[in-house]
């Protein structure tokens, strides 16, 4: 793929352009500004981001990461009006946590993709001076054509400060009405024909996801306030038995929540949820300074780093560590759920289902099994199963990554144990998963 250096430019072909964002480390958000020739937006409608996903009848559109690709902004230059001189792409840190900067982001890459053409890549320089937003690239007019320029300029004030510089009045989460003054008599005002109502300002507060279902291998981010002591995320294993025949054969599934607390979690080189082979040694930077692991830490030879676990024999606790509790053991088709509190104390949580031998040899999908994540704030995420894999007793269904700067990232996993093996999975401190590596424990009736 051709790569642009900072300040370089290249001609774009005819047709729409897809600007894709790739980042490692702390999560960042992608947005776009439609800018006129004077360097300012025409109105607040010219900010395109997660709360305002389109402009100019979808000529510019923001799309969250899904099965079709990473977070991206799609631009159709031919559909833009003549007074839009350029479209500026911006990456920014979580607006709800002002301690997050690009120092916590390992790398950022933006790709410009057009149908039938080779992707053009730009990697902005490393930002280490407290920047919370960066101008990535701009699509700009040159005569009757469009070009792409690499920018790479950092902003310390984040998306709100950057947008303000371009002429947008942004409503941040901490906006509050002015305190009311003491009541004093006031002269009567003359009647007016109609009050002028100002249009609402774009809000940086992230909306709930609503009800969504993940595609195979996809992920989605929950925006969580990690300082909220009242927040409880509920993660349930639900199954209906699938059919009368399957229910008669047995349908007792068990939910296991394997977890790595924040004090032990590592940000490693591999994507959380990646499957690793036997002998994997977790490496990476501790999530918390002074954590129990050091950078590049390695386990002693022959000793596996294993996550703790909450299940029917170890119910956990919501009021003390691990701040995860299983609500009970359902021995018939229905629902088992864990509740997770204190997201600031969590690192990684892997949700697994176990099927005892007495259940027969059908697939987990034949039980109608799925994981459902609910944050109690309007986000309801279903993680289904897609494979009819039989004679397997374990499936790792979903990983909830609380190390994400945005709050929590939910990954679809669907990894099965080997045939006829009852060793449970292992969740490593770096968020990777090793199947067939944990202890064997039979459930007694």
Coordinates of C-alpha atoms in Angstrom, one line a residue, residues 17 21 62 79 91 99 129 138 141 148 156 178 194 212 221 247 292 304 312 314 348 396:
X17 CA -13.7 7.4 -0.6
X21 CA -9.2 4.1 11.3
X62 CA -19.7 8.1 10.0
X79 CA -22.3 14.8 -3.8
X91 CA -9.1 11.1 15.6
X99 CA -6.9 12.0 31.5
X129 CA 2.8 16.0 24.7
X138 CA -8.1 16.2 4.6
X141 CA -10.8 20.4 -4.0
X148 CA -5.9 13.8 -0.2
X156 CA -4.4 19.2 23.5
X178 CA -26.3 28.9 35.1
X194 CA -42.5 34.4 19.1
X212 CA -27.8 -5.0 18.6
X221 CA -17.8 -0.7 22.3
X247 CA -34.5 -30.7 26.2
X292 CA 1.7 -7.1 39.4
X304 CA 0.6 -20.9 33.1
X312 CA -21.6 -22.3 40.3
X314 CA -17.5 -19.9 43.3
X348 CA -10.7 -8.8 30.9
X396 CA -15.6 -19.4 24.8

